[in-house]
Amino acid sequence: MSVAENLTPEAFSEYLASQERKSFLRFITCGSVDDGKSTLIGRLLYETKLIFEDQLAAIERDSKKHGTTGEDIDLALLVDGLEAERQQGITIDVAYRFFTTDKRKFIVADTPGHEQYTRNMATGASTADLAVLLVDARNGIQVQTKRHAFLVSLLGIRHVVLAVNKIDLVDFSEEKFNEIKAAFETFAHGFDFDTMQAIPISARYGENVVGQSEKMPWYKGPTLLDYLESVEVQSDLEDRPFRMSVQWVNRPNLNFRGFSGTIASGKLRPGDPVVVASSGKDAVVKRIVTMDGDLPEAVASEAVTVVLDREIDVSRGDILVPPSHRPEVADQFAAHIVWMAEDKLYPGRPYILKIGNKTVSAQVTEIKHQIDVNTFDHLAAKELHLNQVGFCNVSLSEPIAFDPYEANRETGAFILVDRLTNATVGAGMVWFALRRATNIHWQATDVTKDSRAAMKGQKPAILWFTGLSGSGKSTIGNLVEKKLSAMGRHTYILDGDNVRHGLNRDLGFTDADRVENIRRVAETAKLFVDAGLLVVVTFISPFRSERRMARDLVEDGEFLEVYIDTPIEECRRRDPKGLYKKADSGQLKNFTGVDSPYEAPEGAEISIDTTTGDPEMHAERIVTLLKERGIID
């Protein structure tokens, strides 16, 4: 029977109010495989009486099938819910559990120990205030222990508990505990943790987890739960400068206009001056509105609607800040990125970047180095693979407001989203703004694209030919340009081989170099369109993402994708340059269609099957398409 069941209505209301007033702590458990993370969380849930009888009965049954603790209940099964986790005895996905005590409410994330699940571990750590880093007392500090300590530090967690687990298996040795504690303190010296508490525990038997262990009289510190209940973390947010990202403009009627969002850090009171970080427009807070009425003060983590004393331009994604403590505003920054997708990260490939409530187009312009999460070495890299961490330069389509991640995790964290699939592919932490573009501005000119095109009597456009090597792109593209030239049109052709003799002579044929190859050509084609020309581009351009990027660089109707849809068997038969023969024999690496992928268009304006008809006929079809689209008459 719970405490609340015996209370009067008045006492019950007070009980509910006391629950709401409790502080809140998010923490993660991490460490090497089989160090006891899931068992520890199960023990906390069990000891705090948050397991229902039917759950306990189910765990008793499952323990006989999947358990690793003999006749005892395997508390790890409370958290390891996936069948694969139970069969292998490891954590794969991130599992979240809620529990509460008289002093505090908690959400704990059980994160995987395997290196191959680094992205899952990063997901769990992204919202945590504290990390419980478990170490098997028999094994001491391991490579995975160091890796997780590094990732915890990188992701901005400043409070760490070193839980030396399975201390019962080393006879509750004080000497062993002190040895592990000293080794960790030496190793973690440069990680800048605010607090670090070492606690000897046995998660299986509950020693020093909730109650003080009688088997370790030499340990005089707090139990794990005592420490979790008392460590101060919330005040960190409230003491930082005010930040609120606007989620939406609240305009229910003509008499009310407020800006709704969750306060990321700091405090706010009516009468406080605020500015829009990106524009510098200023106002004074008139009211702080909630569903329960106006507030005299709002603090970090509270969702509120802010009403200002005058009308200023504020939109979704804008950040309200104090005029004396403004964040950075820039269109380039350096950041650590944890890559979370099977497809690799390539510099130059466009993504959608979401930071707070702001969404902009972005691309990684350079990978400065990849970080080996096991040794912390900085390695040269042209691409990032799944679960790898890199330090990168990021360029945005417009300036945005942000703080360095170490100063404010809410306004310094971002995600990268694939433009085609809308899947989250990366998580990033802003390190600092790049000032290299501060003095560079777009120079307005009096002669425009329209006036240049009018002088030529045509509409500018890009004809983007894509297809496998040997498909016939250059042959048909060349014929199209000849026909357009004969009609008096002003054209230029960008051919894949020709461009590699000059503009792109420094690039090879890795996937990363292919991405950069197309980025440069797309930017060049855009300049030719601005000059009023009809541009014929004949490149394999194997990736949909880069072709989409090229399309997005120009206006609607100025990009026509021409898919030369020739089967690879026919391309092999033709093999005009002998490249397929070399690729098939292993003499030529990274050849599209053989050992490098080709992503066929899904919505090309025209598809050409060169196994039927002749190049002249296909070229005429393309010219007809240009007439139908109104590009030529």
Coordinates of C-alpha atoms in Angstrom, one line a residue, residues 156 158 236-237 240-241 243 265 402-412 430-431:
G156 CA 29.2 18.2 -21.5
R158 CA 30.4 17.6 -15.6
D236 CA 24.2 25.4 -12.8
L237 CA 21.5 26.1 -15.4
R240 CA 23.9 31.0 -16.5
P241 CA 22.8 33.8 -18.8
R243 CA 18.4 31.9 -23.1
S265 CA 19.1 28.6 -18.9
F402 CA 24.5 29.8 -30.6
D403 CA 26.7 29.3 -27.6
P404 CA 29.7 27.1 -27.3
Y405 CA 28.5 23.7 -26.1
E406 CA 30.6 23.8 -23.0
A407 CA 28.9 27.1 -22.0
N408 CA 25.4 26.0 -22.8
R409 CA 24.4 22.5 -23.9
E410 CA 20.9 23.7 -24.9
T411 CA 22.0 26.4 -27.4
G412 CA 25.2 24.7 -28.4
V430 CA 29.5 23.6 -31.2
W431 CA 33.0 24.5 -30.1

